[in-house]
Coordinates of C-alpha atoms and ligand atoms in Angstrom, one line a residue:
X1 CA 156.6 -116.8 -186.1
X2 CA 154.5 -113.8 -187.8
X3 CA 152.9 -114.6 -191.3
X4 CA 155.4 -111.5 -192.5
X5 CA 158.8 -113.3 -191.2
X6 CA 157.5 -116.9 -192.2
X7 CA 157.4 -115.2 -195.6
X8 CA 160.2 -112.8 -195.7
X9 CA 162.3 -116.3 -194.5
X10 CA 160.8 -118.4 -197.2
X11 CA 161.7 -115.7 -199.8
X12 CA 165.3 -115.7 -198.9
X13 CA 165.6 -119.7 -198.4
X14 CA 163.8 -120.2 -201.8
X15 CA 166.0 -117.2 -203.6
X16 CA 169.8 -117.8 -202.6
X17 CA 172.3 -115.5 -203.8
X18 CA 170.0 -112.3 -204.6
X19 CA 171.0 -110.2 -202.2
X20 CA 169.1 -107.1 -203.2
X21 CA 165.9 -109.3 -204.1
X22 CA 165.8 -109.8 -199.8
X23 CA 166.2 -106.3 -199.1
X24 CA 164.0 -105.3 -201.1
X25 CA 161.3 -107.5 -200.1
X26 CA 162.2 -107.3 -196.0
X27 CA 162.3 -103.7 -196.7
X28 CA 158.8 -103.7 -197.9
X29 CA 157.0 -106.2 -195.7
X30 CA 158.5 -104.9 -192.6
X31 CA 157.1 -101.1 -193.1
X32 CA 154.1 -103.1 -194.2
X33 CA 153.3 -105.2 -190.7
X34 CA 150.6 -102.9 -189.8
X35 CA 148.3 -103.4 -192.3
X36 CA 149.2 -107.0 -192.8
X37 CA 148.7 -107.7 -189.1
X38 CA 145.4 -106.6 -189.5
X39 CA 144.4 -108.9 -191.7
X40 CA 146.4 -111.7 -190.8
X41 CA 144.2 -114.8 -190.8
X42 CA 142.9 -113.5 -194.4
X43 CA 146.2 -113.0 -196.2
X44 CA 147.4 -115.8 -194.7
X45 CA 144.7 -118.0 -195.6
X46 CA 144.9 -116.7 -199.6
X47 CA 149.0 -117.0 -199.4
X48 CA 148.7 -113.4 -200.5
X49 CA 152.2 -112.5 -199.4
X50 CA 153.8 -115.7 -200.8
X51 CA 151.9 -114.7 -204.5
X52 CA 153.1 -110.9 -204.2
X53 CA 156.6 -112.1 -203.7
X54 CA 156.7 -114.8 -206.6
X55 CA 156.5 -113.5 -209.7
X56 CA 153.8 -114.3 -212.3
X57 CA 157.1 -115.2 -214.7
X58 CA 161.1 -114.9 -214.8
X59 CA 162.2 -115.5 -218.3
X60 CA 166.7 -115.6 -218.6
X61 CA 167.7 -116.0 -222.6
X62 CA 170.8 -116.2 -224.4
X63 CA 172.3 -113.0 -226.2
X64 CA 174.6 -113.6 -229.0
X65 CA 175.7 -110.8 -230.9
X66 CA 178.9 -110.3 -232.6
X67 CA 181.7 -107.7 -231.9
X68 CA 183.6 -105.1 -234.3
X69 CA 186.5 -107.7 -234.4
X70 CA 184.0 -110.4 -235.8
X71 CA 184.2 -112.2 -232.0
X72 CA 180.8 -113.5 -230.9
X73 CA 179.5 -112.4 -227.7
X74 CA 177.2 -114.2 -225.1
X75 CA 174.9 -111.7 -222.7
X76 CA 172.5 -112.9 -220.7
X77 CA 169.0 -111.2 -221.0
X78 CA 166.1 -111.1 -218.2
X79 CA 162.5 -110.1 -217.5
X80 CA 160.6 -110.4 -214.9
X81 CA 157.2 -110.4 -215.2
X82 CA 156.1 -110.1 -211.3
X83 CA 152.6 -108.7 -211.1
X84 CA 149.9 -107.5 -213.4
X85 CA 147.0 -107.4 -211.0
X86 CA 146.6 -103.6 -211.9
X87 CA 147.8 -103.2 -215.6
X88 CA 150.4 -104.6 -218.2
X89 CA 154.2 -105.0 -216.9
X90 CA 155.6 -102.1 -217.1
X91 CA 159.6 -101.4 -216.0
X92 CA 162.4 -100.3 -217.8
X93 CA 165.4 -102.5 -219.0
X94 CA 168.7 -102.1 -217.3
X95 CA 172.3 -102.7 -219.6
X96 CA 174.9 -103.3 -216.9
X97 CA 177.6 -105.5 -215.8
X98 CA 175.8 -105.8 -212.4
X99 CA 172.8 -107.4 -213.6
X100 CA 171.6 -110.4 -212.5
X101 CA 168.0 -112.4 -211.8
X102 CA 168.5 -110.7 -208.4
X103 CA 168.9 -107.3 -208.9
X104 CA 165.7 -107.1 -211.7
X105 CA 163.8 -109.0 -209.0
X106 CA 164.4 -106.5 -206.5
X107 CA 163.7 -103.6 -209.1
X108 CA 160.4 -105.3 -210.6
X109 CA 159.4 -106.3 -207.1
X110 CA 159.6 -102.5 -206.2
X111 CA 157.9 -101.7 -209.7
X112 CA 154.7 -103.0 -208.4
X113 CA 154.0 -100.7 -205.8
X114 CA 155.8 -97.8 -207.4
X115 CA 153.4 -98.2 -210.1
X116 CA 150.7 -98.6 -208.1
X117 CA 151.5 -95.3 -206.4
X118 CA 151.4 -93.7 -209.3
X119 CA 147.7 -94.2 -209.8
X120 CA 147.5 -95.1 -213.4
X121 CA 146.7 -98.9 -214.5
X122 CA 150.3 -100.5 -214.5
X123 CA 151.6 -103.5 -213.3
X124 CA 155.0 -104.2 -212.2
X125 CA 158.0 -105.8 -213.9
X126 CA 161.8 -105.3 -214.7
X127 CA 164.1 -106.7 -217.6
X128 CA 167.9 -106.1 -218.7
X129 CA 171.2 -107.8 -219.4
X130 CA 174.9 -107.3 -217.9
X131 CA 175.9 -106.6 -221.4
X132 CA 177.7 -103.0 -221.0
X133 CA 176.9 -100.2 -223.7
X134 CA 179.5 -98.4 -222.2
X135 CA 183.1 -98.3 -224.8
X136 CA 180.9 -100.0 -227.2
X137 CA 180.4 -98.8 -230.9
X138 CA 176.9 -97.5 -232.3
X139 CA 177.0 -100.8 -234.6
X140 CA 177.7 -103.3 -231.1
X141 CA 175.2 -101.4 -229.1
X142 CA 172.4 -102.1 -232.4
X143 CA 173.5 -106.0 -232.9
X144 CA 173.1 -106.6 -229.3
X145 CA 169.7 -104.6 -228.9
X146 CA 168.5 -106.5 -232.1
X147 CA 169.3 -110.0 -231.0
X148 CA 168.0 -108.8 -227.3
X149 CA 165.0 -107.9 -228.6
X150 CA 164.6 -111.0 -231.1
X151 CA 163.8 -113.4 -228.3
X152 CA 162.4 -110.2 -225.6
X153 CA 159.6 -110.1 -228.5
X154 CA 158.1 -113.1 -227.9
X155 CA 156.9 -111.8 -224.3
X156 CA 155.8 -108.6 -224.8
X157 CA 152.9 -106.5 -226.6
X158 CA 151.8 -103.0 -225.9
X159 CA 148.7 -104.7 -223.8
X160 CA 150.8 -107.3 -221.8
X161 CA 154.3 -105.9 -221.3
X162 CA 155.6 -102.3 -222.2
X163 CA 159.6 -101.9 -221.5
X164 CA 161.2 -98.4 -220.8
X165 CA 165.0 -97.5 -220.1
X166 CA 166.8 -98.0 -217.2
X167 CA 170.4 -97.9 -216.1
X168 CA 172.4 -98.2 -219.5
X169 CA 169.1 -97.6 -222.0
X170 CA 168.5 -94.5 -223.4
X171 CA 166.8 -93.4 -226.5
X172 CA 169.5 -95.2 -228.8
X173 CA 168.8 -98.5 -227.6
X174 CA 165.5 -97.9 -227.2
X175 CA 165.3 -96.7 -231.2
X176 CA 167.2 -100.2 -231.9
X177 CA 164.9 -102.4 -229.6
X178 CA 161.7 -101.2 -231.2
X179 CA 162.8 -101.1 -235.1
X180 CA 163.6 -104.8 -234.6
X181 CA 160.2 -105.5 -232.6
X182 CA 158.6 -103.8 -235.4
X183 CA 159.9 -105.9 -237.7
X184 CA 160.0 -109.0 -236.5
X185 CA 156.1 -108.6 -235.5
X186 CA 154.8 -106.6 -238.4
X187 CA 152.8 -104.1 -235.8
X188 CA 153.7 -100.4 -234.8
X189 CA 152.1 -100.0 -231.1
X190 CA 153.8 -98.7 -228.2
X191 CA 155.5 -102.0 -227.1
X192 CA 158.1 -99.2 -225.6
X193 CA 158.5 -96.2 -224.0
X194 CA 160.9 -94.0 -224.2
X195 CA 160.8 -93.8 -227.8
X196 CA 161.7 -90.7 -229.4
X197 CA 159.2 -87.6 -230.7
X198 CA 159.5 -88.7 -234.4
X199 CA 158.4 -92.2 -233.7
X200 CA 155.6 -92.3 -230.6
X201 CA 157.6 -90.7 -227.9
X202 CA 156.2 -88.8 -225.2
X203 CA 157.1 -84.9 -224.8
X204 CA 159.1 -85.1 -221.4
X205 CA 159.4 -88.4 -221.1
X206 CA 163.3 -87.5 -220.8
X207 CA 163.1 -85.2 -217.9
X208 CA 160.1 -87.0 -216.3
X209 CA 162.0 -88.7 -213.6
X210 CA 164.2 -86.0 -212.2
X211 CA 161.5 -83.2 -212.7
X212 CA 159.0 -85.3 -211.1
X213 CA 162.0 -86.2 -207.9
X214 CA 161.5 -82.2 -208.1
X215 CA 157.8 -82.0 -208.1
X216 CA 157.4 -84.2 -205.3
X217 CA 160.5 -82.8 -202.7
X218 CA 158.9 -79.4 -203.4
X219 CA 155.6 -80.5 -202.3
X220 CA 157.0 -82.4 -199.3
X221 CA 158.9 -79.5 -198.1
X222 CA 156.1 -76.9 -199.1
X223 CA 153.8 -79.0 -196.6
X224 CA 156.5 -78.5 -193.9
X225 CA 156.5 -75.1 -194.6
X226 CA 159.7 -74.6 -196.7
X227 CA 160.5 -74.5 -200.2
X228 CA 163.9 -75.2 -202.4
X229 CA 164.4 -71.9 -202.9
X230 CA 167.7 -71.0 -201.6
X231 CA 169.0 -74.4 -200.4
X232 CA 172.0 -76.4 -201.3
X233 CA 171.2 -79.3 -202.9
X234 CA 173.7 -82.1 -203.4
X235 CA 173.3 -85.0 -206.4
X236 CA 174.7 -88.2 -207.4
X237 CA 174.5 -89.3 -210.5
X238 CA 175.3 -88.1 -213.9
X239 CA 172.6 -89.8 -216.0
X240 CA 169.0 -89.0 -217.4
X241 CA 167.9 -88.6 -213.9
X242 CA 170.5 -86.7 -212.1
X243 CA 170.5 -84.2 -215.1
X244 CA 167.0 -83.6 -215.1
X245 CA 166.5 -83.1 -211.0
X246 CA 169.7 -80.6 -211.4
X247 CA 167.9 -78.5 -214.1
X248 CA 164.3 -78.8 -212.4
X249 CA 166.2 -77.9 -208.8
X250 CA 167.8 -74.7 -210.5
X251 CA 164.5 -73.7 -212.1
X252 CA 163.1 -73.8 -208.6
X253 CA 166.0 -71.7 -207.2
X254 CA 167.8 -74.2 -205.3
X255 CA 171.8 -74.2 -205.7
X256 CA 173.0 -77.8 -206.8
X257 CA 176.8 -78.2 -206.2
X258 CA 177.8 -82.0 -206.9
X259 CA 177.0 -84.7 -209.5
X260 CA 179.2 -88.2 -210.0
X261 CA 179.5 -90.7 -212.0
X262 CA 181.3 -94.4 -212.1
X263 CA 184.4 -93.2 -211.3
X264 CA 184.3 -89.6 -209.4
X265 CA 182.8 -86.7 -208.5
X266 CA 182.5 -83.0 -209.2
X267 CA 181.9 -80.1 -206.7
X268 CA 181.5 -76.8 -208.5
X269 CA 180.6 -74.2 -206.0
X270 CA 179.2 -71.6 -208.1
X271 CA 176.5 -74.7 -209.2
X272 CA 176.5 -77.6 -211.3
X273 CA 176.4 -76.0 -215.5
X274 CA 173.3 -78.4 -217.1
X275 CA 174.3 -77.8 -220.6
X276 CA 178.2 -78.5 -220.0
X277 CA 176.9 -81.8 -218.2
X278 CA 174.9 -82.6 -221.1
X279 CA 177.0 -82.0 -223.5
X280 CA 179.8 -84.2 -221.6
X281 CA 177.4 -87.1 -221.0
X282 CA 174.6 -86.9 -223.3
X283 CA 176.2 -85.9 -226.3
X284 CA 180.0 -87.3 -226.3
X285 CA 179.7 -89.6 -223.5
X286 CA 182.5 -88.8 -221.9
X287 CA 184.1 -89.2 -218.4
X288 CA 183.6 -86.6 -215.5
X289 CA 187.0 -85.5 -215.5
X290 CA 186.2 -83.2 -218.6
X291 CA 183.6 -81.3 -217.0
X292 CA 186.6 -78.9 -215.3
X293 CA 187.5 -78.1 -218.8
X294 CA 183.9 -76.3 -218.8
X295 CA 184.1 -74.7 -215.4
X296 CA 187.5 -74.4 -214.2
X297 CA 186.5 -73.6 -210.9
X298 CA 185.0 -76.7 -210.1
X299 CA 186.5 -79.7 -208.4
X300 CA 186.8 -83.2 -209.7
X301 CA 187.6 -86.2 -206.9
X302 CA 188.2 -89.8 -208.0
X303 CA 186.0 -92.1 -206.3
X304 CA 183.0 -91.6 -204.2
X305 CA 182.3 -88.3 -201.9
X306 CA 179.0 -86.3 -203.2
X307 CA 177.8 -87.0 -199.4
X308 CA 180.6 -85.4 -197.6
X309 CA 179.3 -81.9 -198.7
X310 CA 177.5 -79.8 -196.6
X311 CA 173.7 -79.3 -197.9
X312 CA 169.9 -78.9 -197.1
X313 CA 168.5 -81.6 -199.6
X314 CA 170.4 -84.4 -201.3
X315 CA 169.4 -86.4 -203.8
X316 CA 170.9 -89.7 -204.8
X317 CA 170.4 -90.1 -208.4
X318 CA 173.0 -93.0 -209.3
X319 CA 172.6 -96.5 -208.4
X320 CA 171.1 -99.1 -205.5
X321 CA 173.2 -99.1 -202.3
X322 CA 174.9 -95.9 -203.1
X323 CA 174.5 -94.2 -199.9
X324 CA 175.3 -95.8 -196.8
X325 CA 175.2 -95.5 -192.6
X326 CA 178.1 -93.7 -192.8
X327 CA 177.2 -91.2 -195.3
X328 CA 174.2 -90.8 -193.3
X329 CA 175.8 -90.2 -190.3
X330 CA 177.9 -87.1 -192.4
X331 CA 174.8 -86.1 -194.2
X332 CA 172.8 -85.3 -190.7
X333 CA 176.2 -84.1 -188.8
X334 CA 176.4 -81.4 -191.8
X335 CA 172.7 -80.6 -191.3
X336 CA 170.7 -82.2 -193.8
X337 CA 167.3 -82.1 -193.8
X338 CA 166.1 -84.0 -196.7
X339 CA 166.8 -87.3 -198.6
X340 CA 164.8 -87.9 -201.5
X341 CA 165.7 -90.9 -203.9
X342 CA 165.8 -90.4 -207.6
X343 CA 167.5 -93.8 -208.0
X344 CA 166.1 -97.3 -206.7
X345 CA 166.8 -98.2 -203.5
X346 CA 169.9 -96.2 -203.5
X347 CA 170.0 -95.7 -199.5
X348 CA 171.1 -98.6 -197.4
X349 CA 168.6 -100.2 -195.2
X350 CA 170.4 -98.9 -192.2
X351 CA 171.1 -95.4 -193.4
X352 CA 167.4 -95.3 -193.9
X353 CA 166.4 -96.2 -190.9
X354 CA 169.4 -93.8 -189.1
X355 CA 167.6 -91.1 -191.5
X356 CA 164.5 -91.6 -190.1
X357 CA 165.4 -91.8 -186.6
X358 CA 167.2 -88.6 -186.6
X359 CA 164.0 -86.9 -188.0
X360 CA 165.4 -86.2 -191.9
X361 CA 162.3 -86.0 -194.3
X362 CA 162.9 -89.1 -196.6
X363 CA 161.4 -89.8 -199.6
X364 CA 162.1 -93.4 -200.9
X365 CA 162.3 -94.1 -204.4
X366 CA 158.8 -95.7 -205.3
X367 CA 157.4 -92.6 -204.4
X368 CA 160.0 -90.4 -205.4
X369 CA 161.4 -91.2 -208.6
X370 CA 157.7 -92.4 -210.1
X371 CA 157.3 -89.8 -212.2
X372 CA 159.5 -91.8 -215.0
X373 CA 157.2 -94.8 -215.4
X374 CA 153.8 -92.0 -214.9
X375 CA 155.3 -90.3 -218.0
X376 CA 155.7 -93.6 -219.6
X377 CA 151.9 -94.7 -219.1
X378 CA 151.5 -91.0 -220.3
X379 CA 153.2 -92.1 -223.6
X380 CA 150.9 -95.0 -223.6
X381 CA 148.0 -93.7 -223.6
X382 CA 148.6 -91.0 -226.4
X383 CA 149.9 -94.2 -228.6
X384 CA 146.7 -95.4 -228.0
X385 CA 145.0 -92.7 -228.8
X386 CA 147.4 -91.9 -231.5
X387 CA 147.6 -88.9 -230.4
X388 CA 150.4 -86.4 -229.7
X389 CA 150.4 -84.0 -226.2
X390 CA 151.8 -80.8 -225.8
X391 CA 155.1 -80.3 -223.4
X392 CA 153.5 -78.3 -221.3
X393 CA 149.5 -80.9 -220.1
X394 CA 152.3 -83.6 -220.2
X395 CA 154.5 -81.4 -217.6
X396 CA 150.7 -80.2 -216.2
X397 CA 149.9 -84.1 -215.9
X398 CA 153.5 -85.3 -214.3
X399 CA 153.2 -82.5 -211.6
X400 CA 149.9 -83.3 -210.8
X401 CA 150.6 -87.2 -210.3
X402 CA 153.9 -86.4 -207.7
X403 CA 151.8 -83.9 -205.8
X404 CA 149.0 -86.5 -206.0
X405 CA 151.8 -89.3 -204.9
X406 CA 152.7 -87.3 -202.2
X407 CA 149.6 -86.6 -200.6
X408 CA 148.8 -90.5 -200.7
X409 CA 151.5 -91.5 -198.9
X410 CA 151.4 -88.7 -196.5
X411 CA 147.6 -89.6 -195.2
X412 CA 149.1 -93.3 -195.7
X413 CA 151.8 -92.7 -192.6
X414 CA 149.2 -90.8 -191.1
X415 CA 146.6 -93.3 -191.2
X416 CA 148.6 -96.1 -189.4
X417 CA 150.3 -93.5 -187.1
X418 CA 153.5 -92.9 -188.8
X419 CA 153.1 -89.5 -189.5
X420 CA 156.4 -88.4 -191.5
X421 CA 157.8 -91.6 -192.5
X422 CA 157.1 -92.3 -195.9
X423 CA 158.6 -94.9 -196.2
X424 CA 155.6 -96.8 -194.6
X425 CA 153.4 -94.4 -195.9
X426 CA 154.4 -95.5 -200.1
X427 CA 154.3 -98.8 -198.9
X428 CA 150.9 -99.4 -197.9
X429 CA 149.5 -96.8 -200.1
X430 CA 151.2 -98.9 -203.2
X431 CA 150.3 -102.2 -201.6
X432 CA 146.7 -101.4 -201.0
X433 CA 145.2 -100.8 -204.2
X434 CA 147.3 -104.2 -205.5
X435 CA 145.7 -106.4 -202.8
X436 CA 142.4 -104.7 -203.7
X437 CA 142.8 -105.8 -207.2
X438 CA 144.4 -109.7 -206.5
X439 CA 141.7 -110.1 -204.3
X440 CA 138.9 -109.4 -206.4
X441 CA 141.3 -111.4 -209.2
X442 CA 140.8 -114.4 -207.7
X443 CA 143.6 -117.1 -207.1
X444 CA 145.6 -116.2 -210.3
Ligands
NDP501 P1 171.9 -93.6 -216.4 O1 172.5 -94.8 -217.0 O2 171.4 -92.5 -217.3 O3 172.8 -92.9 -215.3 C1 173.3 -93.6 -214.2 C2 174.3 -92.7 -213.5 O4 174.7 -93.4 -212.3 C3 175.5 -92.5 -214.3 O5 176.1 -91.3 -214.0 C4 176.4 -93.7 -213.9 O6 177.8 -93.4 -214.1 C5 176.1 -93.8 -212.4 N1 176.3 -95.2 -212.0 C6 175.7 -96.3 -212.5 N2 176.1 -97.4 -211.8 C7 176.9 -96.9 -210.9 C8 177.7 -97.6 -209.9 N3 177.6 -98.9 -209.7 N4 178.4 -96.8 -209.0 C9 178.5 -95.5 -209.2 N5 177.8 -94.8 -210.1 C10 177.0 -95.5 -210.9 O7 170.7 -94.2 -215.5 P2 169.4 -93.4 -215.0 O8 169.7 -92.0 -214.7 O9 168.3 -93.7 -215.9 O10 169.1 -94.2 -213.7 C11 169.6 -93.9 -212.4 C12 168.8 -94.5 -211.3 O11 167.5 -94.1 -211.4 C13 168.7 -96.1 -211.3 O12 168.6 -96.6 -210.0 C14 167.4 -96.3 -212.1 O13 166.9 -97.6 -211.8 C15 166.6 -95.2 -211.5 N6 165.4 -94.8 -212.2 C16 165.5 -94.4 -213.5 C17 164.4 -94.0 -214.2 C18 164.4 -93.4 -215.6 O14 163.4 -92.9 -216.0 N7 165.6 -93.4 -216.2 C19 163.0 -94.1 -213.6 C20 163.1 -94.5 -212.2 C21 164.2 -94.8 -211.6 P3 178.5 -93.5 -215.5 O15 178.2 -92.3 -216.2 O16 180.0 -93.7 -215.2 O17 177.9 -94.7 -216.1

């Protein structure tokens, strides 16, 4: 058996039950076999590939907080600490239902070479609970950040391990998380990003992801001789990154005709309205279903269905898994003729691969939706500095690191003969410069 299935079986046999954590890492070792078969008897000999697949540390806590009706509740909280060869941990903190060890290990594992790709010195981890800000009151949503935080504390520092937002955690809970690590520790650093303007955040930071899921499918398609001006773009999602690739794809001319959320969909043919969208989610956190109050020639549909529309570029901006081989199949009958992820691992392995085969430009994730933890070691470094950056070098900056991105994993594919599919092409340009670094690490 090959050193890459030996490990890719161990990793499953050793991790029952995580589902996503073995797609995640089968994903990556099988796009990266020709690198790794290169160096074989070397890897093999320094376990390389069992070390990049076991995290450094997986710490699970208790999260008792209490309720508006005096009830106490019990989350459970995680972070995964899997690889600080190149930097500090550095991955956001998911608040879902969904959450369990195995889906942050698949999203920290990812992490790694994502932040590796993104050139700046940061290593890869993941955190989050399945407690569910969603229906909760501003008081619940501060008593469970505060006790989440009372025992995260004890783990991270803005030199070891630097949190962000994720699925769940936005600039509320990340205001909560770091008044209680401030007090509990007595320092002010930035042990978080995300923070807001008045307190160490980053100019930016907010759009970073979907302007940077922009930045990078405009540079991909510019290459290949087209641009987003004119096309139909579709979008899941209704979040901070589906907002923000929807206002960064109308700036750039591009028509955007869907978004979704938990529950639906909307189609508005005359394009998706960014500040009724706001307003709906950002501001009242409401359902979908109000945005045809805003735009009563739009369309909502319960359920799931941004795929079945006809477009040039879509963009899944939701959640893992959200597009599958039969959305694929639609997407290419209607035409499609790029996928680019703004979410983690949002396409199936299978629709990925039908993707590919049928000659659609996909972007994954690592690559494309990097420009969320770049701006976060952005933030970082002005903290440092104590300093504060104008909107426009921290825009300057984040553009420069997708096109950058892109080019990488570009000559990457090209390099091992896989010209266009970047999915091999992030890998080994993300897996590279981590090897480089553990190797010259020692056995750590
Ligand atoms: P948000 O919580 O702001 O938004 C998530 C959106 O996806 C919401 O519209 C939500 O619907 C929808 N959604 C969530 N879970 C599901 C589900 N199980 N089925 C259908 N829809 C769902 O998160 P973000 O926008 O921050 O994150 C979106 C994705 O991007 C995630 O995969 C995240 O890991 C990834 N990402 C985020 C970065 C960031 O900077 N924020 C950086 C890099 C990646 P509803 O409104 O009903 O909750």
């Amino acid at each position: 058996m090959s050193y890459v299935d030996e490990v890719i079986e161990r990793a499953i046999r050793e991790n029952p039950s995580e589902p996503e954590f073995h797609q995640a890492v089968k994903e990556v070792l099988d796009s990266l076999r020709p690198v790794i078969e290169a160096n074989e008897e070397k890897f093999r000999k320094e376990a390389l590939l069992e070390r990049i697949v076991n995290p450094e540390r997986q710490i699970k806590f208790r999260v008792p907080w209490v309720d508006d009706k005096g009830q106490v509740q019990v989350n459970t909280g995680y972070r995964v600490q899997f690889n600080s060869a190149i930097g500090p941990y550095k991955g956001g903190i998911r608040l879902h239902p969904s959450v369990n060890l195995g889906v942050i290990k698949f999203l920290g594992f990812e992490q790694i070479f994502k932040n590796s790709l993104t050139g700046l010195p940061i290593g890869g981890g993941k955190g989050g609970s399945d407690f569910d800000p969603k229906g909760k009151s501003d008081r619940e949503v501060m008593a469970f950040c505060q006790s989440f935080m009372t025992e995260l504390s004890k783990y991270i520092g803005a030199d070891t391990d630097v949190p962000a937002g994720d699925i769940g955690t936005g600039a509320r809970e990340i205001g909560y998380m770091f008044g209680q690590y401030k007090r509990l520790r007595g320092v002010f650093e930035g042990v978080l990003t995300g923070k807001g303007l008045s307190y160490g955040g980053s100019l930016v930071r907010t759009e970073a992801t979907g302007y940077g899921l922009l930045y990078i499918t405009e540079e991909m398609l510019k290459c290949h001789g087209q641009s987003l001006e004119g096309k139909t773009v579709v979008v899941s999602g209704a979040g901070n990154v589906a907002i923000y690739a929807i206002q960064k794809a109308q700036q750039l001319g591009a028509k955007v005709v869907t978004c979704s959320d938990s529950t639906g969909w909307v189609y508005d043919p005359d394009g998706i309205d960014v500040a009724a969208l706001k307003e709906i989610k950002e501001v009242k956190r409401q359902r979908l279903t109000e945005y045809k109050n805003y735009r009563p020639n739009s369309e909502y549909h319960e359920g799931k269905g941004v795929w079945s529309v006809k477009c040039d570029v879509a963009l899944p901006c939701a959640t893992q898994n959200e597009l599958n081989l039969d959305d694929a199949k639609t997407l290419v009958a209607n035409g499609v003729y790029a996928v680019c992820e703004g979410a983690n691992m949002p396409t199936t392995a299978d629709a990925t691969e039908y993707l590919l085969e049928k000659g659609v430009k996909f972007l994954p994730g690592k690559a494309a939706n990097a420009g969320g933890v770049a701006t976060s070691a952005l933030e970082m470094s002005q903290n440092s500095e104590r300093l504060h950056w104008t909107a426009d070098e921290v825009d300057a900056k984040l553009q420069g690191i997708m096109v950058n991105i892109y080019h990488n994993i570009d000559n990457a594919s090209k390099k091992y003969g896989f010209e266009d599919n970047f999915v091999v092409g992030a890998n080994i340009a993300g897996f590279e410069k981590v090897v480089e670094a553990m190797t010259a690490q020692g056995i750590v």
